[in-house]
Coordinates of C-alpha atoms in Angstrom, one line a residue:
X1 CA 0.0 0.0 0.0
X2 CA 1.4 3.3 -1.1
X3 CA -0.3 6.6 -0.5
X4 CA 0.8 10.2 -0.7
X5 CA -1.0 13.2 0.6
X6 CA -1.1 15.5 -2.5
X7 CA -0.5 18.6 -0.4
X8 CA 2.9 17.1 0.4
X9 CA 3.7 15.9 -3.1
X10 CA 6.3 18.6 -3.8
X11 CA 8.1 17.6 -0.6
X12 CA 8.0 13.9 -1.5
X13 CA 9.2 14.0 -5.1
X14 CA 12.6 15.0 -6.2
X15 CA 12.9 18.1 -8.5
X16 CA 14.0 15.8 -11.3
X17 CA 10.9 13.7 -11.0
X18 CA 8.7 16.7 -10.9
X19 CA 10.3 17.9 -14.1
X20 CA 9.8 14.5 -15.8
X21 CA 6.1 14.3 -14.7
X22 CA 5.4 17.8 -15.7
X23 CA 7.0 17.3 -19.1
X24 CA 5.1 14.0 -19.7
X25 CA 1.8 15.7 -18.9
X26 CA 2.6 18.8 -21.1
X27 CA 3.8 16.8 -24.1
X28 CA 0.6 14.6 -24.2
X29 CA -2.0 17.3 -23.9
X30 CA -4.4 18.9 -26.3
X31 CA -6.1 20.8 -23.6
X32 CA -5.3 24.4 -22.9
X33 CA -6.0 27.4 -20.6
X34 CA -8.2 30.2 -21.9
X35 CA -10.2 33.1 -20.4
X36 CA -14.0 32.7 -20.2
X37 CA -15.4 35.7 -22.1
X38 CA -18.5 35.8 -19.9
X39 CA -16.7 36.3 -16.6
X40 CA -13.0 36.8 -17.4
X41 CA -11.9 33.8 -15.3
X42 CA -9.2 31.5 -16.5
X43 CA -10.5 28.1 -17.4
X44 CA -9.1 24.9 -18.9
X45 CA -10.6 23.7 -22.2
X46 CA -10.4 20.0 -23.2
X47 CA -11.3 16.6 -22.0
X48 CA -12.0 16.0 -18.3
X49 CA -8.9 14.0 -17.9
X50 CA -6.6 16.5 -19.6
X51 CA -8.0 19.5 -17.8
X52 CA -7.7 17.6 -14.5
X53 CA -4.0 17.1 -15.2
X54 CA -3.6 20.7 -16.0
X55 CA -5.4 21.7 -12.7
X56 CA -3.2 19.2 -10.8
X57 CA 0.0 20.8 -12.2
X58 CA -1.2 24.3 -11.6
X59 CA -2.3 23.6 -8.0
X60 CA 1.1 22.2 -7.2
X61 CA 2.7 25.3 -8.7
X62 CA 4.8 23.3 -11.2
X63 CA 6.3 25.1 -14.3
X64 CA 3.6 26.3 -16.6
X65 CA 2.9 23.6 -19.2
X66 CA 3.4 26.1 -22.0
X67 CA 7.0 26.6 -20.9
X68 CA 7.8 22.9 -20.6

């Protein structure tokens, strides 16, 4: 059994592993971030799985997927 509290993930993973995970997520995405014209809030556009991965990366403050 192996469980990690996601709030501690950045403390658990090495910087190199974070870089690899972030790159793997970014390379395989067709989803993107845009601004909702109705309310001006940034939203992710794409499949539920891909937008969830982008939210995951953003919440962990990893390098922006556009830069990776």
